[in-house]
PDB file of C-alpha atoms and ligand atoms in Angstrom:
ATOM      1  CA  UNK A1025     -12.260 -39.140  43.932  1.00  0.00           C
ATOM      2  CA  UNK A1026     -13.703 -35.840  41.444  1.00  0.00           C
ATOM      3  CA  UNK A1027     -15.723 -36.989  38.210  1.00  0.00           C
ATOM      4  CA  UNK A1028     -12.706 -35.304  36.046  1.00  0.00           C
ATOM      5  CA  UNK A1029     -10.199 -37.658  37.790  1.00  0.00           C
ATOM      6  CA  UNK A1030     -12.442 -40.976  37.758  1.00  0.00           C
ATOM      7  CA  UNK A1031     -12.722 -39.916  34.036  1.00  0.00           C
ATOM      8  CA  UNK A1032      -9.523 -39.745  33.233  1.00  0.00           C
ATOM      9  CA  UNK A1033      -7.794 -42.419  34.550  1.00  0.00           C
ATOM     10  CA  UNK A1034     -10.801 -44.613  32.592  1.00  0.00           C
ATOM     11  CA  UNK A1035      -9.972 -42.635  29.769  1.00  0.00           C
ATOM     12  CA  UNK A1036      -6.540 -43.626  30.181  1.00  0.00           C
ATOM     13  CA  UNK A1037      -7.214 -47.439  29.603  1.00  0.00           C
ATOM     14  CA  UNK A1038      -9.996 -46.890  26.744  1.00  0.00           C
ATOM     15  CA  UNK A1039      -8.427 -44.949  24.677  1.00  0.00           C
ATOM     16  CA  UNK A1040      -4.594 -47.585  25.626  1.00  0.00           C
ATOM     17  CA  UNK A1041      -7.518 -50.617  23.919  1.00  0.00           C
ATOM     18  CA  UNK A1042      -9.140 -48.022  21.722  1.00  0.00           C
ATOM     19  CA  UNK A1043     -12.358 -48.930  23.341  1.00  0.00           C
ATOM     20  CA  UNK A1044     -15.687 -45.431  23.645  1.00  0.00           C
ATOM     21  CA  UNK A1045     -17.049 -44.115  26.661  1.00  0.00           C
ATOM     22  CA  UNK A1046     -19.777 -43.069  26.249  1.00  0.00           C
ATOM     23  CA  UNK A1047     -19.973 -41.296  30.413  1.00  0.00           C
ATOM     24  CA  UNK A1048     -23.992 -42.518  31.134  1.00  0.00           C
ATOM     25  CA  UNK A1049     -25.139 -38.784  32.611  1.00  0.00           C
ATOM     26  CA  UNK A1050     -29.236 -39.831  33.254  1.00  0.00           C
ATOM     27  CA  UNK A1051     -30.298 -37.880  36.181  1.00  0.00           C
ATOM     28  CA  UNK A1052     -27.155 -35.981  36.485  1.00  0.00           C
ATOM     29  CA  UNK A1053     -27.299 -32.130  36.610  1.00  0.00           C
ATOM     30  CA  UNK A1054     -26.679 -30.065  33.571  1.00  0.00           C
ATOM     31  CA  UNK A1055     -23.312 -28.987  35.518  1.00  0.00           C
ATOM     32  CA  UNK A1056     -22.391 -32.159  36.873  1.00  0.00           C
ATOM     33  CA  UNK A1057     -22.236 -32.492  33.187  1.00  0.00           C
ATOM     34  CA  UNK A1058     -20.496 -29.756  32.045  1.00  0.00           C
ATOM     35  CA  UNK A1059     -17.860 -30.497  34.811  1.00  0.00           C
ATOM     36  CA  UNK A1060     -16.901 -33.522  32.244  1.00  0.00           C
ATOM     37  CA  UNK A1061     -17.634 -32.107  29.208  1.00  0.00           C
ATOM     38  CA  UNK A1062     -15.115 -29.424  29.807  1.00  0.00           C
ATOM     39  CA  UNK A1063     -12.364 -31.572  30.869  1.00  0.00           C
ATOM     40  CA  UNK A1064     -12.831 -32.507  27.046  1.00  0.00           C
ATOM     41  CA  UNK A1065     -15.480 -35.304  27.018  1.00  0.00           C
ATOM     42  CA  UNK A1066     -18.369 -34.971  24.658  1.00  0.00           C
ATOM     43  CA  UNK A1067     -20.006 -38.301  24.254  1.00  0.00           C
ATOM     44  CA  UNK A1068     -22.886 -38.809  27.035  1.00  0.00           C
ATOM     45  CA  UNK A1069     -25.959 -41.595  26.798  1.00  0.00           C
ATOM     46  CA  UNK A1070     -29.166 -40.765  28.302  1.00  0.00           C
ATOM     47  CA  UNK A1071     -31.858 -43.701  29.137  1.00  0.00           C
ATOM     48  CA  UNK A1072     -34.758 -41.422  28.954  1.00  0.00           C
ATOM     49  CA  UNK A1073     -36.413 -39.270  25.939  1.00  0.00           C
ATOM     50  CA  UNK A1074     -37.692 -36.341  28.176  1.00  0.00           C
ATOM     51  CA  UNK A1075     -34.225 -36.235  29.541  1.00  0.00           C
ATOM     52  CA  UNK A1076     -31.817 -36.891  26.430  1.00  0.00           C
ATOM     53  CA  UNK A1077     -34.397 -33.604  24.393  1.00  0.00           C
ATOM     54  CA  UNK A1078     -33.881 -31.280  27.952  1.00  0.00           C
ATOM     55  CA  UNK A1079     -30.636 -31.374  27.736  1.00  0.00           C
ATOM     56  CA  UNK A1080     -30.019 -31.396  24.388  1.00  0.00           C
ATOM     57  CA  UNK A1081     -31.750 -28.314  24.413  1.00  0.00           C
ATOM     58  CA  UNK A1082     -29.267 -26.649  27.577  1.00  0.00           C
ATOM     59  CA  UNK A1083     -25.604 -28.145  26.145  1.00  0.00           C
ATOM     60  CA  UNK A1084     -23.500 -27.819  23.987  1.00  0.00           C
ATOM     61  CA  UNK A1085     -24.187 -28.014  20.524  1.00  0.00           C
ATOM     62  CA  UNK A1086     -20.959 -29.886  19.984  1.00  0.00           C
ATOM     63  CA  UNK A1087     -21.860 -32.651  22.349  1.00  0.00           C
ATOM     64  CA  UNK A1088     -22.902 -36.271  20.797  1.00  0.00           C
ATOM     65  CA  UNK A1089     -26.368 -38.015  22.217  1.00  0.00           C
ATOM     66  CA  UNK A1090     -26.413 -41.451  22.805  1.00  0.00           C
ATOM     67  CA  UNK A1091     -29.933 -43.047  23.827  1.00  0.00           C
ATOM     68  CA  UNK A1092     -28.902 -46.288  25.744  1.00  0.00           C
ATOM     69  CA  UNK A1093     -32.367 -46.752  27.229  1.00  0.00           C
ATOM     70  CA  UNK A1094     -35.826 -48.238  25.539  1.00  0.00           C
ATOM     71  CA  UNK A1095     -36.812 -46.569  23.061  1.00  0.00           C
ATOM     72  CA  UNK A1096     -40.965 -46.042  22.634  1.00  0.00           C
ATOM     73  CA  UNK A1097     -41.909 -46.017  18.686  1.00  0.00           C
ATOM     74  CA  UNK A1098     -44.091 -42.773  19.161  1.00  0.00           C
ATOM     75  CA  UNK A1099     -40.824 -40.332  20.799  1.00  0.00           C
ATOM     76  CA  UNK A1100     -37.979 -40.968  18.169  1.00  0.00           C
ATOM     77  CA  UNK A1101     -39.349 -38.270  16.755  1.00  0.00           C
ATOM     78  CA  UNK A1102     -37.782 -36.189  19.576  1.00  0.00           C
ATOM     79  CA  UNK A1103     -34.473 -37.333  19.223  1.00  0.00           C
ATOM     80  CA  UNK A1104     -34.376 -37.850  15.323  1.00  0.00           C
ATOM     81  CA  UNK A1105     -33.038 -34.862  14.593  1.00  0.00           C
ATOM     82  CA  UNK A1106     -30.298 -34.968  16.543  1.00  0.00           C
ATOM     83  CA  UNK A1107     -29.612 -38.098  17.996  1.00  0.00           C
ATOM     84  CA  UNK A1108     -25.904 -39.509  17.436  1.00  0.00           C
ATOM     85  CA  UNK A1109     -26.390 -43.451  17.875  1.00  0.00           C
ATOM     86  CA  UNK A1110     -29.925 -45.322  19.068  1.00  0.00           C
ATOM     87  CA  UNK A1111     -28.194 -48.886  21.035  1.00  0.00           C
ATOM     88  CA  UNK A1112     -31.843 -49.901  22.153  1.00  0.00           C
ATOM     89  CA  UNK A1113     -33.465 -50.937  18.939  1.00  0.00           C
ATOM     90  CA  UNK A1114     -34.918 -54.299  19.180  1.00  0.00           C
ATOM     91  CA  UNK A1115     -37.652 -54.525  17.482  1.00  0.00           C
ATOM     92  CA  UNK A1116     -38.365 -53.797  13.280  1.00  0.00           C
ATOM     93  CA  UNK A1117     -40.690 -51.703  13.953  1.00  0.00           C
ATOM     94  CA  UNK A1118     -38.951 -49.247  16.362  1.00  0.00           C
ATOM     95  CA  UNK A1119     -36.207 -49.155  13.351  1.00  0.00           C
ATOM     96  CA  UNK A1120     -38.802 -48.418  10.792  1.00  0.00           C
ATOM     97  CA  UNK A1121     -39.936 -45.156  12.690  1.00  0.00           C
ATOM     98  CA  UNK A1122     -36.001 -44.511  12.992  1.00  0.00           C
ATOM     99  CA  UNK A1123     -35.630 -44.479   9.094  1.00  0.00           C
ATOM    100  CA  UNK A1124     -39.192 -42.354   8.660  1.00  0.00           C
ATOM    101  CA  UNK A1125     -38.232 -40.089  11.391  1.00  0.00           C
ATOM    102  CA  UNK A1126     -34.342 -39.528   9.617  1.00  0.00           C
ATOM    103  CA  UNK A1127     -35.646 -39.619   5.777  1.00  0.00           C
ATOM    104  CA  UNK A1128     -38.209 -36.766   6.971  1.00  0.00           C
ATOM    105  CA  UNK A1129     -34.621 -35.132   9.068  1.00  0.00           C
ATOM    106  CA  UNK A1130     -32.466 -36.111   5.596  1.00  0.00           C
ATOM    107  CA  UNK A1131     -30.589 -37.522   7.589  1.00  0.00           C
ATOM    108  CA  UNK A1132     -28.903 -41.562   8.453  1.00  0.00           C
ATOM    109  CA  UNK A1133     -29.554 -42.453  12.271  1.00  0.00           C
ATOM    110  CA  UNK A1134     -26.390 -45.196  13.208  1.00  0.00           C
ATOM    111  CA  UNK A1135     -28.279 -48.107  15.547  1.00  0.00           C
ATOM    112  CA  UNK A1136     -27.593 -50.983  17.578  1.00  0.00           C
ATOM    113  CA  UNK A1137     -29.581 -53.621  18.127  1.00  0.00           C
ATOM    114  CA  UNK A1138     -29.981 -54.275  21.432  1.00  0.00           C
ATOM    115  CA  UNK A1139     -29.603 -58.355  22.014  1.00  0.00           C
ATOM    116  CA  UNK A1140     -30.918 -59.881  25.192  1.00  0.00           C
ATOM    117  CA  UNK A1141     -27.952 -61.341  27.029  1.00  0.00           C
ATOM    118  CA  UNK A1142     -28.846 -61.643  30.651  1.00  0.00           C
ATOM    119  CA  UNK A1143     -30.401 -64.910  32.261  1.00  0.00           C
ATOM    120  CA  UNK A1144     -32.441 -62.684  34.274  1.00  0.00           C
ATOM    121  CA  UNK A1145     -36.248 -61.767  32.798  1.00  0.00           C
ATOM    122  CA  UNK A1146     -35.696 -58.981  30.747  1.00  0.00           C
ATOM    123  CA  UNK A1147     -38.553 -56.971  29.033  1.00  0.00           C
ATOM    124  CA  UNK A1148     -36.376 -55.894  26.103  1.00  0.00           C
ATOM    125  CA  UNK A1149     -33.251 -57.071  23.647  1.00  0.00           C
ATOM    126  CA  UNK A1150     -34.073 -59.475  20.898  1.00  0.00           C
ATOM    127  CA  UNK A1151     -32.804 -63.327  21.175  1.00  0.00           C
ATOM    128  CA  UNK A1152     -30.311 -64.557  19.051  1.00  0.00           C
ATOM    129  CA  UNK A1153     -32.725 -65.744  16.967  1.00  0.00           C
ATOM    130  CA  UNK A1154     -34.490 -63.318  16.686  1.00  0.00           C
ATOM    131  CA  UNK A1155     -31.562 -60.753  15.143  1.00  0.00           C
ATOM    132  CA  UNK A1156     -31.102 -64.072  12.368  1.00  0.00           C
ATOM    133  CA  UNK A1157     -34.541 -63.214  11.199  1.00  0.00           C
ATOM    134  CA  UNK A1158     -34.478 -59.302  11.671  1.00  0.00           C
ATOM    135  CA  UNK A1159     -30.738 -59.650   9.437  1.00  0.00           C
ATOM    136  CA  UNK A1160     -32.369 -61.862   6.987  1.00  0.00           C
ATOM    137  CA  UNK A1161     -35.744 -59.714   6.596  1.00  0.00           C
ATOM    138  CA  UNK A1162     -36.075 -58.071   3.027  1.00  0.00           C
ATOM    139  CA  UNK A1163     -37.814 -55.186   4.039  1.00  0.00           C
ATOM    140  CA  UNK A1164     -34.416 -54.270   6.322  1.00  0.00           C
ATOM    141  CA  UNK A1165     -32.496 -53.273   2.780  1.00  0.00           C
ATOM    142  CA  UNK A1166     -35.841 -51.246   1.717  1.00  0.00           C
ATOM    143  CA  UNK A1167     -34.409 -48.612   5.144  1.00  0.00           C
ATOM    144  CA  UNK A1168     -32.030 -46.798   3.359  1.00  0.00           C
ATOM    145  CA  UNK A1169     -32.186 -43.903   6.317  1.00  0.00           C
ATOM    146  CA  UNK A1170     -31.040 -45.870   8.749  1.00  0.00           C
ATOM    147  CA  UNK A1171     -27.977 -48.174   9.643  1.00  0.00           C
ATOM    148  CA  UNK A1172     -27.170 -50.543  11.762  1.00  0.00           C
ATOM    149  CA  UNK A1173     -23.768 -50.011  13.179  1.00  0.00           C
ATOM    150  CA  UNK A1174     -23.457 -52.854  16.131  1.00  0.00           C
ATOM    151  CA  UNK A1175     -24.669 -54.518  18.926  1.00  0.00           C
ATOM    152  CA  UNK A1176     -25.029 -53.559  22.620  1.00  0.00           C
ATOM    153  CA  UNK A1177     -25.771 -55.661  25.165  1.00  0.00           C
ATOM    154  CA  UNK A1178     -26.425 -55.826  28.576  1.00  0.00           C
ATOM    155  CA  UNK A1179     -24.674 -58.705  31.738  1.00  0.00           C
ATOM    156  CA  UNK A1180     -26.683 -60.320  34.481  1.00  0.00           C
ATOM    157  CA  UNK A1181     -26.876 -58.483  37.836  1.00  0.00           C
ATOM    158  CA  UNK A1182     -24.943 -60.355  39.674  1.00  0.00           C
ATOM    159  CA  UNK A1183     -21.042 -60.635  41.164  1.00  0.00           C
ATOM    160  CA  UNK A1184     -20.858 -64.065  39.201  1.00  0.00           C
ATOM    161  CA  UNK A1185     -18.111 -62.601  37.174  1.00  0.00           C
ATOM    162  CA  UNK A1186     -17.705 -66.013  35.245  1.00  0.00           C
ATOM    163  CA  UNK A1187     -21.313 -65.722  34.037  1.00  0.00           C
ATOM    164  CA  UNK A1188     -20.594 -62.378  33.076  1.00  0.00           C
ATOM    165  CA  UNK A1189     -17.377 -62.773  30.937  1.00  0.00           C
ATOM    166  CA  UNK A1190     -19.556 -65.910  29.112  1.00  0.00           C
ATOM    167  CA  UNK A1191     -22.665 -63.562  27.945  1.00  0.00           C
ATOM    168  CA  UNK A1192     -20.074 -61.304  26.858  1.00  0.00           C
ATOM    169  CA  UNK A1193     -18.634 -63.638  25.210  1.00  0.00           C
ATOM    170  CA  UNK A1194     -20.963 -65.642  23.556  1.00  0.00           C
ATOM    171  CA  UNK A1195     -21.971 -61.765  22.073  1.00  0.00           C
ATOM    172  CA  UNK A1196     -18.997 -61.292  20.915  1.00  0.00           C
ATOM    173  CA  UNK A1197     -19.247 -64.965  18.944  1.00  0.00           C
ATOM    174  CA  UNK A1198     -23.073 -63.756  17.647  1.00  0.00           C
ATOM    175  CA  UNK A1199     -21.463 -60.708  16.675  1.00  0.00           C
ATOM    176  CA  UNK A1200     -18.468 -62.368  14.198  1.00  0.00           C
ATOM    177  CA  UNK A1201     -20.215 -65.500  13.191  1.00  0.00           C
ATOM    178  CA  UNK A1202     -23.720 -62.310  12.076  1.00  0.00           C
ATOM    179  CA  UNK A1203     -21.165 -60.136  10.593  1.00  0.00           C
ATOM    180  CA  UNK A1204     -19.739 -62.637   8.303  1.00  0.00           C
ATOM    181  CA  UNK A1205     -22.766 -64.131   6.766  1.00  0.00           C
ATOM    182  CA  UNK A1206     -25.520 -61.654   7.013  1.00  0.00           C
ATOM    183  CA  UNK A1207     -26.665 -58.981   4.432  1.00  0.00           C
ATOM    184  CA  UNK A1208     -24.970 -55.762   6.406  1.00  0.00           C
ATOM    185  CA  UNK A1209     -23.039 -53.176   5.929  1.00  0.00           C
ATOM    186  CA  UNK A1210     -19.612 -55.290   6.601  1.00  0.00           C
ATOM    187  CA  UNK A1211     -17.675 -51.438   6.739  1.00  0.00           C
ATOM    188  CA  UNK A1212     -20.121 -50.044   9.408  1.00  0.00           C
ATOM    189  CA  UNK A1213     -20.919 -53.063  10.632  1.00  0.00           C
ATOM    190  CA  UNK A1214     -18.137 -53.069  13.836  1.00  0.00           C
ATOM    191  CA  UNK A1215     -19.835 -52.063  16.719  1.00  0.00           C
ATOM    192  CA  UNK A1216     -20.025 -53.553  20.690  1.00  0.00           C
ATOM    193  CA  UNK A1217     -21.525 -51.861  23.170  1.00  0.00           C
ATOM    194  CA  UNK A1218     -21.332 -54.464  25.747  1.00  0.00           C
ATOM    195  CA  UNK A1219     -19.479 -52.942  29.578  1.00  0.00           C
ATOM    196  CA  UNK A1220     -21.107 -51.239  32.639  1.00  0.00           C
ATOM    197  CA  UNK A1221     -19.656 -49.704  35.384  1.00  0.00           C
ATOM    198  CA  UNK A1222     -19.841 -52.845  37.172  1.00  0.00           C
ATOM    199  CA  UNK A1223     -18.457 -54.831  34.238  1.00  0.00           C
ATOM    200  CA  UNK A1224     -16.143 -53.396  31.912  1.00  0.00           C
ATOM    201  CA  UNK A1225     -13.136 -54.181  32.597  1.00  0.00           C
ATOM    202  CA  UNK A1226     -14.641 -58.130  31.450  1.00  0.00           C
ATOM    203  CA  UNK A1227     -16.275 -56.372  28.730  1.00  0.00           C
ATOM    204  CA  UNK A1228     -13.274 -54.439  27.344  1.00  0.00           C
ATOM    205  CA  UNK A1229     -10.778 -58.324  27.058  1.00  0.00           C
ATOM    206  CA  UNK A1230     -14.137 -60.009  25.621  1.00  0.00           C
ATOM    207  CA  UNK A1231     -14.471 -57.128  22.472  1.00  0.00           C
ATOM    208  CA  UNK A1232     -16.315 -54.034  23.548  1.00  0.00           C
ATOM    209  CA  UNK A1233     -15.742 -51.099  21.476  1.00  0.00           C
ATOM    210  CA  UNK A1234     -17.798 -48.463  23.704  1.00  0.00           C
ATOM    211  CA  UNK A1235     -18.464 -48.626  26.767  1.00  0.00           C
ATOM    212  CA  UNK A1236     -21.416 -47.120  29.008  1.00  0.00           C
ATOM    213  CA  UNK A1237     -19.964 -45.609  32.374  1.00  0.00           C
ATOM    214  CA  UNK A1238     -22.239 -44.316  34.818  1.00  0.00           C
ATOM    215  CA  UNK A1239     -22.212 -44.083  38.873  1.00  0.00           C
ATOM    216  CA  UNK A1240     -18.037 -45.026  38.184  1.00  0.00           C
ATOM    217  CA  UNK A1241     -17.784 -41.765  36.786  1.00  0.00           C
ATOM    218  CA  UNK A1242     -20.059 -39.341  38.693  1.00  0.00           C
ATOM    219  CA  UNK A1243     -20.769 -41.795  41.820  1.00  0.00           C
ATOM    220  CA  UNK A1244     -23.649 -43.851  42.961  1.00  0.00           C
ATOM    221  CA  UNK A1245     -27.350 -42.377  41.461  1.00  0.00           C
ATOM    222  CA  UNK A1246     -30.179 -40.988  43.898  1.00  0.00           C
ATOM    223  CA  UNK A1247     -33.380 -41.629  41.931  1.00  0.00           C
TER     224      UNK A1247
HETATM  225  C1  PLP B 228     -27.487 -46.560  33.785  1.00  0.00           C
HETATM  226  C2  PLP B 228     -26.963 -47.714  32.321  1.00  0.00           C
HETATM  227  C3  PLP B 228     -25.872 -47.367  31.849  1.00  0.00           C
HETATM  228  C4  PLP B 228     -24.388 -47.032  33.211  1.00  0.00           C
HETATM  229  O1  PLP B 228     -24.388 -47.748  34.171  1.00  0.00           O
HETATM  230  P1  PLP B 228     -23.780 -47.493  35.799  1.00  0.00           P
HETATM  231  O2  PLP B 228     -23.998 -48.683  36.327  1.00  0.00           O
HETATM  232  O3  PLP B 228     -24.147 -46.632  36.733  1.00  0.00           O
HETATM  233  O4  PLP B 228     -22.413 -47.652  34.534  1.00  0.00           O
HETATM  234  C5  PLP B 228     -24.779 -48.280  31.362  1.00  0.00           C
HETATM  235  N1  PLP B 228     -26.633 -49.031  29.830  1.00  0.00           N
HETATM  236  C6  PLP B 228     -27.059 -48.632  30.482  1.00  0.00           C
HETATM  237  C7  PLP B 228     -28.764 -49.205  29.640  1.00  0.00           C
HETATM  238  C8  PLP B 228     -28.079 -48.105  31.140  1.00  0.00           C
HETATM  239  O5  PLP B 228     -29.592 -47.871  31.425  1.00  0.00           O
END
């Protein structure tokens, strides 16, 4: 099946559930991306700053670029002028830097807090406790140029669907809990970025509002 046919098949399911699709285009050529763009899909995700910036420069300017991978503080400045949503905020330090760079661009940058939900050891992401600490911090109210609009999580890489479902469900419950209980912009705090090629159906059943799908659309990646 071609990328376009795959895209349409996935979109049909997601549109019905009002779930947004981020087409993960890391490692793909601009030609591959343009094919999908020309079919009417304009939301793409990248996980490396250098690749994101060069694709932004080469491709049409109405693409909404999502940063989904680990972001180093010293690289925020390169994406601050154009990035649509950063899914991978994993420290207060990073959030402050995004705020600073957004301010100099006279923008407000939307962000998701990445939560470590997998059972595997992971280098990045907040624990549930750390998110609660962050949301209670006074400093947060001073960051006028970032808007926290939700949470992102990646389930354990496993065939055990029950485990994946359980991890997503806990995150959804946590999302509802903090939305009710913290000083956050409740009108805007509504996104839950869960679900990739292998587990997006489960994620949608468990409350995902955005899925990040790469290989299912573009085929397996060759690094
Ligand atoms: C690569 C990547 C995806 C997409 O993975 P697929 O399995 O190709 O769908 C989703 N989220 C993040 C953070 C990624 O790095």
